[in-house]
Coordinates of C-alpha atoms and ligand atoms in Angstrom, one line a residue:
X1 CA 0.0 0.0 0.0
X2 CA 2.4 2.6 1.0
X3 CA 4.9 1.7 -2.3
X4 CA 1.3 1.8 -4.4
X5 CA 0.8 5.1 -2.6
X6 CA 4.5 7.0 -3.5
X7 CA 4.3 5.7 -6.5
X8 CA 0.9 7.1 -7.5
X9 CA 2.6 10.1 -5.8
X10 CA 5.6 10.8 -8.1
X11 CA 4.3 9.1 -11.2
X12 CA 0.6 9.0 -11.6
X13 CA -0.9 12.7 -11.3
X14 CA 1.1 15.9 -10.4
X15 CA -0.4 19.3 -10.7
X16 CA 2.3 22.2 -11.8
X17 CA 3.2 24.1 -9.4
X18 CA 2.7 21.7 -6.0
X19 CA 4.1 22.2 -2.8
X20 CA 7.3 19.9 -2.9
X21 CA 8.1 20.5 0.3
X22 CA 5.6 23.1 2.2
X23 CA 7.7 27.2 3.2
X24 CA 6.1 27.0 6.2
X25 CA 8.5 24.4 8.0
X26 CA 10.3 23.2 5.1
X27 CA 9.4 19.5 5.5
X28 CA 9.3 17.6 2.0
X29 CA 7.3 15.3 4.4
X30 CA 3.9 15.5 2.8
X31 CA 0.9 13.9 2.8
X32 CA -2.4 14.0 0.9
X33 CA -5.8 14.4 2.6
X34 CA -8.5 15.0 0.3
X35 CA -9.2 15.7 -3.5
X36 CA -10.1 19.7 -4.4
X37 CA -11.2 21.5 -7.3
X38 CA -9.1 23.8 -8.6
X39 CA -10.5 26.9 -9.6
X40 CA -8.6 27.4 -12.6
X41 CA -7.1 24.6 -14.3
X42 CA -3.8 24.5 -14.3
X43 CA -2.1 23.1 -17.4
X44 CA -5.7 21.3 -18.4
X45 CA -5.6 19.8 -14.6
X46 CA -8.5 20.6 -12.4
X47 CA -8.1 18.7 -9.6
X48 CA -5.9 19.4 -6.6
X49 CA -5.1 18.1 -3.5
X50 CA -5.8 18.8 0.4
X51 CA -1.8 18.2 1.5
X52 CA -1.0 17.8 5.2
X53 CA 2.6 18.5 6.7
X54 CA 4.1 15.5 8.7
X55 CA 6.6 17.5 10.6
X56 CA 4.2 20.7 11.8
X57 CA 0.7 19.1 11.4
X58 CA -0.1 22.0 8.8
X59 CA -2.8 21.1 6.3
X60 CA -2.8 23.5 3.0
X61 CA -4.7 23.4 -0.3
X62 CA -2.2 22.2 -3.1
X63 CA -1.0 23.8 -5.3
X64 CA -1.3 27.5 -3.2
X65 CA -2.3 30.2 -4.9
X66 CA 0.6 32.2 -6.2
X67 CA 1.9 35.6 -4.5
X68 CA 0.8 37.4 -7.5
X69 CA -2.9 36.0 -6.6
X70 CA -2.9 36.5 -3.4
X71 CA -1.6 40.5 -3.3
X72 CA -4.8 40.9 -6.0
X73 CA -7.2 39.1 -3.7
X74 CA -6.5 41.8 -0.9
X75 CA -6.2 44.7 -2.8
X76 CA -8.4 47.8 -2.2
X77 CA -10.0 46.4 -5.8
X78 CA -9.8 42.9 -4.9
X79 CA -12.8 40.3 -4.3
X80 CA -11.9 39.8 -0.8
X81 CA -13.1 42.9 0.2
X82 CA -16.4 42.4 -2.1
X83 CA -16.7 39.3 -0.5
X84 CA -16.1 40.3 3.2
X85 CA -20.1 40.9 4.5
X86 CA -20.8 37.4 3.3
X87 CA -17.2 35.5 4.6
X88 CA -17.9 36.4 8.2
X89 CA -21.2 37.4 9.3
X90 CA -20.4 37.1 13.3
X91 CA -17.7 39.2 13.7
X92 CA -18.1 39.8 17.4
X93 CA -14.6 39.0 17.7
X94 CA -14.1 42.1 15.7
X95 CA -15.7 44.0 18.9
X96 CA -19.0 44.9 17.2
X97 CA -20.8 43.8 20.2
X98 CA -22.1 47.4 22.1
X99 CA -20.4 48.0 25.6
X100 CA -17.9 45.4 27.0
X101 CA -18.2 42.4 25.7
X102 CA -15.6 42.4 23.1
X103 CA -12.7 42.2 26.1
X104 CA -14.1 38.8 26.7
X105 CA -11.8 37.4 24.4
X106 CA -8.9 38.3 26.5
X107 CA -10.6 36.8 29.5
X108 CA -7.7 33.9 29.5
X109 CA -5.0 36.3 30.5
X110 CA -7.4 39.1 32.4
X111 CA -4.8 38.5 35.6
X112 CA -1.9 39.4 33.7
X113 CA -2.8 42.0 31.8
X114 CA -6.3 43.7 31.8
X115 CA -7.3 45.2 28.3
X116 CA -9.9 47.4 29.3
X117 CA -6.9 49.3 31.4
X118 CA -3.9 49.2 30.3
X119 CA -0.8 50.2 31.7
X120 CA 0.4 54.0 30.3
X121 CA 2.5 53.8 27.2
X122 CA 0.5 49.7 26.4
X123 CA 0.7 49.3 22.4
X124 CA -1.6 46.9 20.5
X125 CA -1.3 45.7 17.2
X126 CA -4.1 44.0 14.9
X127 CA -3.1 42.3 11.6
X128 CA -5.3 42.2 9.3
X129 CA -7.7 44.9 11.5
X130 CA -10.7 45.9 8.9
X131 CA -12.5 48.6 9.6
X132 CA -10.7 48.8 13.2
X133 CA -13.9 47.8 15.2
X134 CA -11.9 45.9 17.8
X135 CA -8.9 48.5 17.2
X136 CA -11.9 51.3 18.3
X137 CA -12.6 50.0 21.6
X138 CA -9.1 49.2 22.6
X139 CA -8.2 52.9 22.2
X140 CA -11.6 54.1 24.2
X141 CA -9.9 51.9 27.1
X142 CA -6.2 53.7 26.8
X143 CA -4.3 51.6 24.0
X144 CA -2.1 53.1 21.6
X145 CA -3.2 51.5 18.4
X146 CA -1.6 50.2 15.3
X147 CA -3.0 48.1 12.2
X148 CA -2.1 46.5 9.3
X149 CA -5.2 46.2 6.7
X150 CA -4.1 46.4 3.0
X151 CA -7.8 45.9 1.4
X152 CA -9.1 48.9 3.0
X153 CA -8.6 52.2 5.0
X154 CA -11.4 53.1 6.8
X155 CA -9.6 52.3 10.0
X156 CA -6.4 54.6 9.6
X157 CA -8.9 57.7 10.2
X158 CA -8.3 56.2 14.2
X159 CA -5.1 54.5 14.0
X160 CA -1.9 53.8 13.2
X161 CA -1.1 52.2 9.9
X162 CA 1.5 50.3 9.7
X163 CA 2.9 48.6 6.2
X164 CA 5.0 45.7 7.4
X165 CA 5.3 44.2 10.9
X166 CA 8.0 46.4 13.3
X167 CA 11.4 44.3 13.8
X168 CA 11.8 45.3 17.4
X169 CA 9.9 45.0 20.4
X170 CA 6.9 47.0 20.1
X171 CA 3.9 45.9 21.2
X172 CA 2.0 44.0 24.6
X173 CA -0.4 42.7 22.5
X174 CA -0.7 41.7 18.8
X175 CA -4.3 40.0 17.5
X176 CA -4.4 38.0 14.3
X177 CA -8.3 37.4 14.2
X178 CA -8.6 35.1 11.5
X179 CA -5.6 36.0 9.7
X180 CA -3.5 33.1 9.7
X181 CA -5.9 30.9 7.4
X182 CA -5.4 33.3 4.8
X183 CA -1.7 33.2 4.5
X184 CA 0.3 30.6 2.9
X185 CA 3.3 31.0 5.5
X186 CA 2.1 31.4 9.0
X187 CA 4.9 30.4 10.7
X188 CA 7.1 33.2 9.1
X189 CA 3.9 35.8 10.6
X190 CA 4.1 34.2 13.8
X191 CA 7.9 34.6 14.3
X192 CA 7.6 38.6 12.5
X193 CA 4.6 39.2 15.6
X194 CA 7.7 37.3 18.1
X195 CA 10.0 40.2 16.5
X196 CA 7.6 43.1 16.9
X197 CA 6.4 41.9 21.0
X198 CA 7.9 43.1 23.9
X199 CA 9.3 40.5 26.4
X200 CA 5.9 38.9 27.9
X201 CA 3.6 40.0 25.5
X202 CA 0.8 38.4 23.8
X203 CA -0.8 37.2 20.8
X204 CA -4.1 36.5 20.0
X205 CA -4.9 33.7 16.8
X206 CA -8.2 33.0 15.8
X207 CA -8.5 31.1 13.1
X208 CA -11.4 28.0 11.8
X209 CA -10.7 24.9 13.5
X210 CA -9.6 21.5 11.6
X211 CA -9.6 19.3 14.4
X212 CA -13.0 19.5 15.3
X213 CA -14.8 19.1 11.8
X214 CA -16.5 16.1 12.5
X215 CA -18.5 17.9 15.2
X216 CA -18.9 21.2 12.9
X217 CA -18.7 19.8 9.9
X218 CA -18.3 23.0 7.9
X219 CA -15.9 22.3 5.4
X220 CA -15.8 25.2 3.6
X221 CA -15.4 27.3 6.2
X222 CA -12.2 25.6 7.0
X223 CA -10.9 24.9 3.7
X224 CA -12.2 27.7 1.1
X225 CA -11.0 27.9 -2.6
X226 CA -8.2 31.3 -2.5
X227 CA -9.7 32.3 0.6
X228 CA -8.8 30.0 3.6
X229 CA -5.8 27.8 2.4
X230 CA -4.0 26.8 5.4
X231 CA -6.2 24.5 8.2
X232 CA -5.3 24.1 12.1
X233 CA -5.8 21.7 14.5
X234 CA -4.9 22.4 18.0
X235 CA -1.3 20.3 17.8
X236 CA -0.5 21.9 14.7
X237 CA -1.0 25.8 16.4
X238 CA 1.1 24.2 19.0
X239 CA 4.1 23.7 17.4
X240 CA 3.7 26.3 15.1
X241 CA 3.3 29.1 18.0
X242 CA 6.5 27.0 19.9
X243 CA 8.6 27.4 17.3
X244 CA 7.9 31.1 16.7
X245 CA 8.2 31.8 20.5
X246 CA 5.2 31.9 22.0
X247 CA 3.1 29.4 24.8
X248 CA -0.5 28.8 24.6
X249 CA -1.6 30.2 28.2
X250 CA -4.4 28.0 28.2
X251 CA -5.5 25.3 25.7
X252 CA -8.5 26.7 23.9
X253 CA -12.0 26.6 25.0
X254 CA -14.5 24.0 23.2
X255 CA -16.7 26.5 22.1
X256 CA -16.8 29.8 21.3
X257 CA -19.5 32.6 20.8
X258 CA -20.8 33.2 17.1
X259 CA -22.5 36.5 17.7
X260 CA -25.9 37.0 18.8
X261 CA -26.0 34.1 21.9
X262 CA -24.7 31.3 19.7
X263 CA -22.2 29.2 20.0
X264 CA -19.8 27.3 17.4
X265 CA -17.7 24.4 17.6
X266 CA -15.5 25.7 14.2
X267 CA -13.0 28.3 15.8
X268 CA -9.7 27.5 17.5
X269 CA -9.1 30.5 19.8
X270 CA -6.3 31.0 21.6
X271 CA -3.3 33.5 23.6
X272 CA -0.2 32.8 24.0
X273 CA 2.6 34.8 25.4
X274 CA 6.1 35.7 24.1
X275 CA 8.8 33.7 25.9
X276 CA 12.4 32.7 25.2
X277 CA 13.4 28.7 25.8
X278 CA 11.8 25.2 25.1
X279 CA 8.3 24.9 24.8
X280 CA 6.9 22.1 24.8
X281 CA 5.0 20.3 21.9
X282 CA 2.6 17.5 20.8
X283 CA 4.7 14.5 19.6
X284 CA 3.0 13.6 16.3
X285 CA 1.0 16.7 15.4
X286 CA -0.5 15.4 11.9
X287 CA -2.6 12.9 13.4
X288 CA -5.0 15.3 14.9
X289 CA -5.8 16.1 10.8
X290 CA -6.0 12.7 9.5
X291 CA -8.3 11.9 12.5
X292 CA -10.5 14.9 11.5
X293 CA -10.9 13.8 7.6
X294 CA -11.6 10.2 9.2
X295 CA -14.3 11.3 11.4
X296 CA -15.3 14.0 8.5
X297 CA -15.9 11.3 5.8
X298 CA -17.4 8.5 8.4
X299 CA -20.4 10.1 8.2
X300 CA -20.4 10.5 4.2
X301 CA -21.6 7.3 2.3
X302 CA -20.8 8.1 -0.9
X303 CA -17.3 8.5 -0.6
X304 CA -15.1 6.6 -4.0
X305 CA -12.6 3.9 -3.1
X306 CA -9.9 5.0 -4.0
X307 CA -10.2 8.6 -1.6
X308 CA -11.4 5.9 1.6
X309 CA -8.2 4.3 0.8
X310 CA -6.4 7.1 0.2
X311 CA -5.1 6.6 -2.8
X312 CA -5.6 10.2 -3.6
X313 CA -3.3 10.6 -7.1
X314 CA -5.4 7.4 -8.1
X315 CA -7.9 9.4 -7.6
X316 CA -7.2 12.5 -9.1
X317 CA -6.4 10.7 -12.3
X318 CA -10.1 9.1 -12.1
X319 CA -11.4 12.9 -11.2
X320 CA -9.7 13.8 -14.4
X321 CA -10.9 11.6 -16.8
X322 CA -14.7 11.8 -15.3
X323 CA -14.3 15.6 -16.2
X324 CA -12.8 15.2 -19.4
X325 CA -15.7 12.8 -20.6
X326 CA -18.9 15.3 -19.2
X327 CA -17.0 18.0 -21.0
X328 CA -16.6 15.6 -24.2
X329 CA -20.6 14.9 -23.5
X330 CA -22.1 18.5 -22.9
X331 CA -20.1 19.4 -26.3
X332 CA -21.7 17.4 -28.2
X333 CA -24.9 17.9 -26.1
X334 CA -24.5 21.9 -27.8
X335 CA -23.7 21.0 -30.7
X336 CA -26.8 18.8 -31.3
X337 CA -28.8 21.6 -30.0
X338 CA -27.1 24.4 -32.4
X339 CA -28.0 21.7 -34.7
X340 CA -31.4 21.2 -34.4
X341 CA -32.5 24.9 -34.1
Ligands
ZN401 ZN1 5.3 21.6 8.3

């Protein structure tokens, strides 16, 4: 099985442009996870893959969209800002809630550091801020503010933009509110927010949460075409954030509010705080994502053989051909009906 499976690997199906080994750690050990549809076919090839990383338990869509993509999608003109009412309708995390509520989220280091009042001189940074909701009420409670938000401005009327990250100790607290899913390299921004803290300050990460899909269950939130490209489990944040510099304060909570009273299953929410020295890490931090496309797919009948036995390239070369012969059918489907009108 596992020759059939490297050899379906390296000779069966390749898309141009896969991860060989993925930036983020630089492990060529890879795995495959799932089949995806590739938006635009590359080289004729419309089907990708759902890779996983060994070595840091990361999970990616493959191939990643290119740089050039990716600076268009969050460009003042790009369709991530079009799309942005529709991608997150609860953003309570973003502190639209009215009065205090929005300092909840820092509830797991309130004894260490209160955000509603800061000490003189405390500096917060969100990447990634939007309209600079969130950003708002930290400044009513004494923070000076900064953001980084390259697909819009509305929030530099109030704050500080910044372009890039600062390479010395700047801030006591940096939020990443579902930021990291969108970036292709998260353990480069989580060691650039290390650069920028002061000694002992925090991060916040909020990002859709792999691990528990089978309770969730909502793919596409975790795993979105352009949009949300990199997928966490709770190991994986682990060793990602301990290799950047940072420990987890708490482990994060089960469930977290949606907005409105509801709850939700899908977000992994969590501080850490800056610290020099070993931290410690989960020993094999990919199972956590093959246990969550088990569980996912359990519950789905109609899965082909080849995917339940994860023979993914096999698969892809199957995906291939059924595409090719519907395309072959609805042609001549058209040209029948040009002909008979
Ligand atoms: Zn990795």
């Amino acid at each position: 099985m596992v020759i059939l499976r490297s050899l379906a690997q390296s000779l069966v199906y390749r898309v141009p442009g896969e991860c060989e080994h993925y930036p983020a750690c630089g492990s060529p050990r890879l795995h495959d996870l799932d089949l995806r549809v590739l938006r635009h076919p590359v080289e004729g090839r419309r089907t990708g893959f759902v890779s996983g990383c060994e070595t840091c338990g990361l999970v990616f869509s493959n191939p990643q969209p290119s740089a050039a993509e990716l600076a268009q999608l969050y460009s003042p003109g790009g369709d991530w800002r079009h799309g942005r009412a529709e991608e997150e309708p609860a953003a309570d995390e973003r502190g639209k809630e009215r009065g205090t509520a929005w300092a909840r989220m820092f509830d797991p280091i309130r004894s260490t550091l209160s955000v509603r009042s800061p000490h003189p001189g405390a500096a917060v940074m969100d990447f990634g801020c939007g309209p600079g909701k969130l950003l708002d009420s930290l400044q009513d409670s004494g923070w000076s503010t900064f953001g980084i938000e390259p697909a819009m401005g509305q929030a530099f009327r109030r704050h500080q933009r910044l372009e890039v990250v600062p390479d010395v100790p700047t801030f006591d607290l940096i939020v990443a509110n579902h930021v990291l899913e969108h970036t292709p390299d998260p353990l480069r921004l989580l060691r650039q927010f290390a650069a920028a803290s002061r000694p002992g300050g925090f991060v916040f990460i909020s990002v859709p949460r792999l691990d528990t899909l089978p309770q969730h269950r909502d793919y596409k939130y975790v795993l979105k075409g352009h949009v949300h490209i990199t997928a966490y489990t709770w190991p994986c944040l682990q060793v990602l954030l301990a290799r950047a510099g940072w420990s987890p304060v708490a482990p994060p909570p089960e469930v977290t509010s949606k907005g409105r009273g509801r709850r939700t299953r899908s977000k992994l929410r969590v501080l850490a705080r800056r610290v020099d020295g070993e931290i410690a890490v989960p020993p094999r931090p990919a199972q956590a994502a093959r246990a969550a496309f088990r569980g996912y797919y359990a519950q789905h009948d109609g899965r082909p053989m080849l995917e339940r036995m994860g023979l993914f390239r096999f698969a892809a070369v199957r995906a291939e051909a059924r595409r090719r012969r519907a395309r072959r059918a609805s042609k001549i489907r058209t040209s029948e009906g040009v002909g008979q009108s």
